[in-house]
Tab-separated table of C-alpha atoms and ligand atoms in Angstrom:
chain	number	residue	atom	x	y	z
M	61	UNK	CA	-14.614	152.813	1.196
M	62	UNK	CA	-17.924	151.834	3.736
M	63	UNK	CA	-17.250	148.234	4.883
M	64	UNK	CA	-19.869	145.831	3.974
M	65	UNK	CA	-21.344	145.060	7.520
M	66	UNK	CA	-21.696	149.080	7.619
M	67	UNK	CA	-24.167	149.622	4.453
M	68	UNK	CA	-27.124	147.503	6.240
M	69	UNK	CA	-26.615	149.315	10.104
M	70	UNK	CA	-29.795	149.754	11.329
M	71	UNK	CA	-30.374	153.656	11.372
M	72	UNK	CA	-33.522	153.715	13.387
M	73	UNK	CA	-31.886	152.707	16.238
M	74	UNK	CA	-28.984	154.910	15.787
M	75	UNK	CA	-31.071	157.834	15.642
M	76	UNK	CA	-33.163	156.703	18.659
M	77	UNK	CA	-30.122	156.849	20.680
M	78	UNK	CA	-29.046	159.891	19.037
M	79	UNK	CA	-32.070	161.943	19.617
M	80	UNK	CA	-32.303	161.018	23.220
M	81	UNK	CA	-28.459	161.422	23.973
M	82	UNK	CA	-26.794	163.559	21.838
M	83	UNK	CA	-24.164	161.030	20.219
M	84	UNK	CA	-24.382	158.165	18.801
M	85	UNK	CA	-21.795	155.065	17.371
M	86	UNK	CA	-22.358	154.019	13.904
M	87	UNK	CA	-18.963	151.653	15.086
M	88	UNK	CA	-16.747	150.318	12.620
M	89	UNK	CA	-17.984	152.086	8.677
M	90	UNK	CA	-14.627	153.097	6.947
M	91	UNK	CA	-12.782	150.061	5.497
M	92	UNK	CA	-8.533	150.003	6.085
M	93	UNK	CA	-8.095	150.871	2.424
M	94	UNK	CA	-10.361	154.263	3.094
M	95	UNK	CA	-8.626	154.877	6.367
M	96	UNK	CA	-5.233	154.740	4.785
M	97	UNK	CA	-6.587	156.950	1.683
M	98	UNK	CA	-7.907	159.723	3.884
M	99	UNK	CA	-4.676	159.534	6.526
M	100	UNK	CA	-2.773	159.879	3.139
M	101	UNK	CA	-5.276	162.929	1.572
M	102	UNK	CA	-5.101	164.859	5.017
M	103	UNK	CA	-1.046	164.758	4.960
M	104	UNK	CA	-1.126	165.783	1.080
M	105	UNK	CA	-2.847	168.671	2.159
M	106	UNK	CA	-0.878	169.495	5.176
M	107	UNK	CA	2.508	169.209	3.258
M	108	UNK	CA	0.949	171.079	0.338
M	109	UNK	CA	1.316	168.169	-1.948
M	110	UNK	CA	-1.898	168.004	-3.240
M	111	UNK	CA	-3.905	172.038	-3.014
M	112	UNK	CA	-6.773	173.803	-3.896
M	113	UNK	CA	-7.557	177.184	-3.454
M	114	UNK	CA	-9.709	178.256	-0.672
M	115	UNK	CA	-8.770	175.711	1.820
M	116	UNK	CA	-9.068	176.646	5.049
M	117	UNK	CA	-5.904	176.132	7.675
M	118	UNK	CA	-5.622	176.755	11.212
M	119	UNK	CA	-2.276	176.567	12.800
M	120	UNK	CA	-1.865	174.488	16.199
M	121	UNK	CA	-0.583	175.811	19.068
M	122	UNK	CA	2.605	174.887	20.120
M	123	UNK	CA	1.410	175.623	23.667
M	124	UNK	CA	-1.113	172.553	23.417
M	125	UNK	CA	-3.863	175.012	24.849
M	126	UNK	CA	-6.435	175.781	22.825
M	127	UNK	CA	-7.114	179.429	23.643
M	128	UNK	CA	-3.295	179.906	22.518
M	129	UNK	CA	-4.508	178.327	18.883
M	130	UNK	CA	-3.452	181.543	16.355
M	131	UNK	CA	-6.816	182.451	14.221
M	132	UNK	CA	-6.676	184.077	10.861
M	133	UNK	CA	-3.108	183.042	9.523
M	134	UNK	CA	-4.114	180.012	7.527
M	135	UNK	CA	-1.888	178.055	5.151
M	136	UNK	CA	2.003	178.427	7.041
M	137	UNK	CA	3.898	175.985	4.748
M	138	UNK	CA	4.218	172.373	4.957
M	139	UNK	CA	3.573	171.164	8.485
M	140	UNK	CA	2.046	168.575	10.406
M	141	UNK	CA	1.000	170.979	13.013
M	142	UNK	CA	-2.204	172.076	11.967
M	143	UNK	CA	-5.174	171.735	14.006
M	144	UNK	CA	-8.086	172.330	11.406
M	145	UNK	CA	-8.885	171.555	7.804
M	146	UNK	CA	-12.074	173.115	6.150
M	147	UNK	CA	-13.590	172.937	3.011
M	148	UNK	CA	-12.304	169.293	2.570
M	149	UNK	CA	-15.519	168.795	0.145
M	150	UNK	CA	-12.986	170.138	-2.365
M	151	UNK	CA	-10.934	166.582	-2.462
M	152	UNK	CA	-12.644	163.716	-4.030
M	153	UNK	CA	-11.610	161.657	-1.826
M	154	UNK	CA	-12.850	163.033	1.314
M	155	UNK	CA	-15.642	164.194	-0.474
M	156	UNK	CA	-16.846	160.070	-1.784
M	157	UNK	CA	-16.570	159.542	1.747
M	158	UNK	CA	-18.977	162.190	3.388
M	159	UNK	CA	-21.578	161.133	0.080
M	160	UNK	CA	-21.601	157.613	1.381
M	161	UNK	CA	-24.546	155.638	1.303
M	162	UNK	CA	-25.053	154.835	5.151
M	163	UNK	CA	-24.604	158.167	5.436
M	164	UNK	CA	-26.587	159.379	2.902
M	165	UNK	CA	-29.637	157.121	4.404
M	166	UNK	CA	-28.950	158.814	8.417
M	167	UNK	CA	-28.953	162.184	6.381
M	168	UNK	CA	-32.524	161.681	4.828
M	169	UNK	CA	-34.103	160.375	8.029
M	170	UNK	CA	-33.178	163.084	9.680
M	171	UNK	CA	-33.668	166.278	7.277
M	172	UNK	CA	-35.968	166.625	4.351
M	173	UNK	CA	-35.474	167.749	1.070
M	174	UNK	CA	-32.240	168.737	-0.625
M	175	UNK	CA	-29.364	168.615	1.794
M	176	UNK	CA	-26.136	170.641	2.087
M	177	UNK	CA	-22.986	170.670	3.860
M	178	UNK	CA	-22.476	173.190	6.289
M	179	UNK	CA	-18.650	171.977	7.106
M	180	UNK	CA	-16.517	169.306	5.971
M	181	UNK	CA	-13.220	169.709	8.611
M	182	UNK	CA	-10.552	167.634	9.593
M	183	UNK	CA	-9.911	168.057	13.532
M	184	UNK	CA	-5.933	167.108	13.584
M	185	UNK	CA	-3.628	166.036	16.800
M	186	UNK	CA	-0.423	166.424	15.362
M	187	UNK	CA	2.849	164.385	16.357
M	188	UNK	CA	3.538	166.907	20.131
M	189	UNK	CA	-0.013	165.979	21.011
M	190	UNK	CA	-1.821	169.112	19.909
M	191	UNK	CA	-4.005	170.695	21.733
M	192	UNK	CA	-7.201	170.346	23.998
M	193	UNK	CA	-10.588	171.726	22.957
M	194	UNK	CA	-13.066	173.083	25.629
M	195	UNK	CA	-16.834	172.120	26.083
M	196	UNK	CA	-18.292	173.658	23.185
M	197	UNK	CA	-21.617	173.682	21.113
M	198	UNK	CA	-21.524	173.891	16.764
M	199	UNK	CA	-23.807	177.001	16.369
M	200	UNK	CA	-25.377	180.176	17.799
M	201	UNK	CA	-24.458	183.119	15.841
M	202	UNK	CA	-20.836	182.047	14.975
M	203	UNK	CA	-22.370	179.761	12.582
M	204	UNK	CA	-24.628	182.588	11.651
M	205	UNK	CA	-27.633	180.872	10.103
M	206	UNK	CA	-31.616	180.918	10.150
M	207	UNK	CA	-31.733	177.270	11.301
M	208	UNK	CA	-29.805	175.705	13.634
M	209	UNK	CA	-27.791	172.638	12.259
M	210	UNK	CA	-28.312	169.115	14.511
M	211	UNK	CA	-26.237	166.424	12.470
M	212	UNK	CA	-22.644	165.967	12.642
M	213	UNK	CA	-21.146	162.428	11.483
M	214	UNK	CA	-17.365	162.477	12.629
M	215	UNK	CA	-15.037	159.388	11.167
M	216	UNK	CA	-11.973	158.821	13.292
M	217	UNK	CA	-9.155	158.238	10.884
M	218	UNK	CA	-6.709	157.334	13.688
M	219	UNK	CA	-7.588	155.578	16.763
M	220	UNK	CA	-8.772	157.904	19.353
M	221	UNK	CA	-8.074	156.375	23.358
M	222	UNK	CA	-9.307	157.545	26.637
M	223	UNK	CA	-6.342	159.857	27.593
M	224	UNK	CA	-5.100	160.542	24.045
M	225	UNK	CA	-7.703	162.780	21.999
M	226	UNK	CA	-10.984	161.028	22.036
M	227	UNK	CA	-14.543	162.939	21.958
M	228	UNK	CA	-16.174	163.350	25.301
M	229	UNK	CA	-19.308	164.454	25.413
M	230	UNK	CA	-22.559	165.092	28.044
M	231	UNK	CA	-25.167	163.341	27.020
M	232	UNK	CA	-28.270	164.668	26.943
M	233	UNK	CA	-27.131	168.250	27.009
M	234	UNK	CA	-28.355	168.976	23.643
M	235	UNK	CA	-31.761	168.978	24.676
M	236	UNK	CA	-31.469	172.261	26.701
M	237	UNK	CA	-30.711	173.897	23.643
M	238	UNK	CA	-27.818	176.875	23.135
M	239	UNK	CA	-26.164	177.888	26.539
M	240	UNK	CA	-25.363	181.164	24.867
M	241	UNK	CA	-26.835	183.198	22.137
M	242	UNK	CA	-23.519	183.200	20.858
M	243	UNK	CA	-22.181	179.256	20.701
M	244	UNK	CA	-19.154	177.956	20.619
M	245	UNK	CA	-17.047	177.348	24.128
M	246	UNK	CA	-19.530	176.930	27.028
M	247	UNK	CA	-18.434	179.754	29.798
M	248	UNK	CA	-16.594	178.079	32.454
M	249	UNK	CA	-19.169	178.976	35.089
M	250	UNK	CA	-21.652	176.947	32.868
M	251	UNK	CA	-19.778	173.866	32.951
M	252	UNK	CA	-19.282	174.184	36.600
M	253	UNK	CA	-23.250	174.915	37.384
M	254	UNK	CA	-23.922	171.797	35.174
M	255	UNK	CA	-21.418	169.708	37.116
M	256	UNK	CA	-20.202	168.777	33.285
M	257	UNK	CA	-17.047	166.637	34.904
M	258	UNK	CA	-19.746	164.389	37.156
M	259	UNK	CA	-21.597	163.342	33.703
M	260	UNK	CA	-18.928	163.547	30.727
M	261	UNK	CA	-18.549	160.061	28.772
M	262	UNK	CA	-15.732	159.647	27.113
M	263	UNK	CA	-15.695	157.916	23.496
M	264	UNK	CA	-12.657	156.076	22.661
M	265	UNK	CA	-12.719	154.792	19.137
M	266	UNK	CA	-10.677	152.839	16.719
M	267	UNK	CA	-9.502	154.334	13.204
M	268	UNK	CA	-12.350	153.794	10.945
M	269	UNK	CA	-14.911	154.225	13.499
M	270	UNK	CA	-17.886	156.784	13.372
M	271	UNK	CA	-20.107	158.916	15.907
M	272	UNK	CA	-22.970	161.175	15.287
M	273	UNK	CA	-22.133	164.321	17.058
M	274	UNK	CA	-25.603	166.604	17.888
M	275	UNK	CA	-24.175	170.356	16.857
M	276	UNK	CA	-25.638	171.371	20.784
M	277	UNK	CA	-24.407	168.330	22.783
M	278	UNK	CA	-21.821	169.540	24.870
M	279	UNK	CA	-18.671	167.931	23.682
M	280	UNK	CA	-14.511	168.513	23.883
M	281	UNK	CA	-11.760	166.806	23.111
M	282	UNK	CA	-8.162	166.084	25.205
M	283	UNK	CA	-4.472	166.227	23.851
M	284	UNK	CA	-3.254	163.217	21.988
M	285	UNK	CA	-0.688	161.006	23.002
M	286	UNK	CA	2.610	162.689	21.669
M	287	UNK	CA	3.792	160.469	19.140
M	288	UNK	CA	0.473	158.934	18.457
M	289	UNK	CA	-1.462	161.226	15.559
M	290	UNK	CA	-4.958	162.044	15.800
M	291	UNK	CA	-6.327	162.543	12.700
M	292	UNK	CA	-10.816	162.900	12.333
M	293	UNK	CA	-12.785	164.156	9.704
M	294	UNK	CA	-16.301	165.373	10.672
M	295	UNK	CA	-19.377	166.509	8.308
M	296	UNK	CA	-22.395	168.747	9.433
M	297	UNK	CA	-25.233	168.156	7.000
M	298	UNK	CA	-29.087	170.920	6.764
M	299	UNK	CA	-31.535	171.271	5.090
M	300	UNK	CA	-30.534	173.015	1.907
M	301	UNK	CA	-33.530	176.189	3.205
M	302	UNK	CA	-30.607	177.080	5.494
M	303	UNK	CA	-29.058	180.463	4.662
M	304	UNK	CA	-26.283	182.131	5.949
M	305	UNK	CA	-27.082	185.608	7.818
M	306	UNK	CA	-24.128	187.769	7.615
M	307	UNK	CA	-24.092	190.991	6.396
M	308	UNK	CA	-20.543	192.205	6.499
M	309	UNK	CA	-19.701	189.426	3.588
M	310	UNK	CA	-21.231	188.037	1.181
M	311	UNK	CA	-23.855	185.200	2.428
M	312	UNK	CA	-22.026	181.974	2.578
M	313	UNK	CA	-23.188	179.422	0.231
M	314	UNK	CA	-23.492	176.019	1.029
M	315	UNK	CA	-22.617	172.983	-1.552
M	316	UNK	CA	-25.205	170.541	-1.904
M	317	UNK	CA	-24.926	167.284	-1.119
M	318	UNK	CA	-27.891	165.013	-1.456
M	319	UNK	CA	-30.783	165.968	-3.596
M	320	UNK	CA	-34.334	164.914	-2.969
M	321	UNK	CA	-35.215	162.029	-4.847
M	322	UNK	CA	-37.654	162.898	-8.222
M	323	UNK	CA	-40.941	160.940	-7.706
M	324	UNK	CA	-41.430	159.005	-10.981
M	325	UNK	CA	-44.887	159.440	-12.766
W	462	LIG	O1	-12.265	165.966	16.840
W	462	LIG	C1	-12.244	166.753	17.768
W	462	LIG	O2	-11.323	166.778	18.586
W	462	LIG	C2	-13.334	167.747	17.979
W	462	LIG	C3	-14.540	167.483	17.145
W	462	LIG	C4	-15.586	168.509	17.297
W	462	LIG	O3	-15.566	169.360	18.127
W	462	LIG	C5	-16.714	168.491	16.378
W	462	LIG	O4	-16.835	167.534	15.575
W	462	LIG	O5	-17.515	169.434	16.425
């Protein structure tokens, strides 16, 4: 699935850039065949062709406004109108694509020892457009865990414009850390204090193209282009000493996904 040009990218500088700005392009990694395979995968699963149990759905809204999104209802029937996909580590297919080698090597030079997936999602745009997503950051205690996670590789299996459902992101914002204990959407007075609209980037990609996405860079997403799908899959690798905190369920576990090498003897 990883194009050739991909498997020799030169992480180092990747991660330079990612450390001091939040983001990162790996550029053009997934080949057409893979793109095509994981467009086809993510319909399977949204027309219930191809399930497993404990797949996580969330609904769109038909509104195109995020805070309208309905939570809790999960799997509605075959639809294209879904807006999120977890637990997509339980598909081979999606899950020979998070394993991949380049990504593999960015996951060791970033976090020792054995490494586990926190998330494995699909972020969907369905054919009306779907819906915006706010300035937000991937933890705080919604993730609910000891460490904080800070790598996020997101393939875009569709092309993603300016205007029509590409990332945006502030660079450099991850460096101040959490804006709220809590995570997730970043209070509108926030993004207002921080003058967020003077410094957002927008990052239009093609299908097949991949960003690393720092889990406290401040980062949202616009409506896609009715008529124009926008289909991304996105994987948040930790350290495998990352537990999950909650007490009114059991603990979370998290699969693993890259084992420290054995040193031979
Ligand atoms: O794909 C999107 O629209 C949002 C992605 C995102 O928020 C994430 O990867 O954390």
């Amino acid at each position: 699935m990883i194009r050739a040009e991909a498997e020799g990218l030169d992480v180092a500088a990747v991660l330079a850039h990612y450390e001091e700005h939040g983001f990162a392009r790996l550029g053009p990694v997934l080949d057409d065949a893979g793109v095509e395979s994981l467009r086809e995968r993510a319909d399977d699963l949204m027309l219930g062709r191809v399930v497993y149990p404990g797949l996580f759905f969330q609904p769109d809204a038909p509104s195109g406004r995020y805070e309208d999104a309905p939570l809790g209802l999960g799997w509605q029937g075959p639809s294209l109108d879904y807006r999120k996909l977890e637990k997509l580590e339980k598909d081979p297919r999606f899950l020979a694509w998070l394993e991949n080698p380049l990504f593999e090597r960015i996951a060791r030079a970033r976090i020792s020892g054995d490494i586990v997936l926190y998330r494995a999602i699909l972020f969907h745009k369905g054919p009306a457009g779907g819906s915006n997503l706010p300035f937000h950051q991937d933890g705080g205690k919604l993730w609910g865990l000891t460490r904080e996670p800070d790598l996020q590789i997101w393939t875009a299996l569709d092309d993603a414009p300016e205007g029509g459902g590409c990332l945006e992101v502030v660079p450099g914002s991850h460096r101040a850390g959490l804006v709220t204990a809590l995570g997730g959407v970043i209070p509108p007075d926030r993004v207002a204090a921080a003058d967020a609209e003077a410094h957002v980037v927008s990052l239009p990609v093609r299908a097949g193209e991949a960003l690393l996405i720092h889990n406290h860079v401040w980062h949202r997403s616009g409506r896609g282009r009715p008529g124009q799908r926008r289909r991304a899959f996105s994987a948040c690798y930790m350290s495998a000493d990352t537990t999950c905190v909650r007490k009114k369920k059991a603990p979370r576990v998290f699969p693993p996904v890259f084992r420290q090498p054995v040193r031979g003897g």
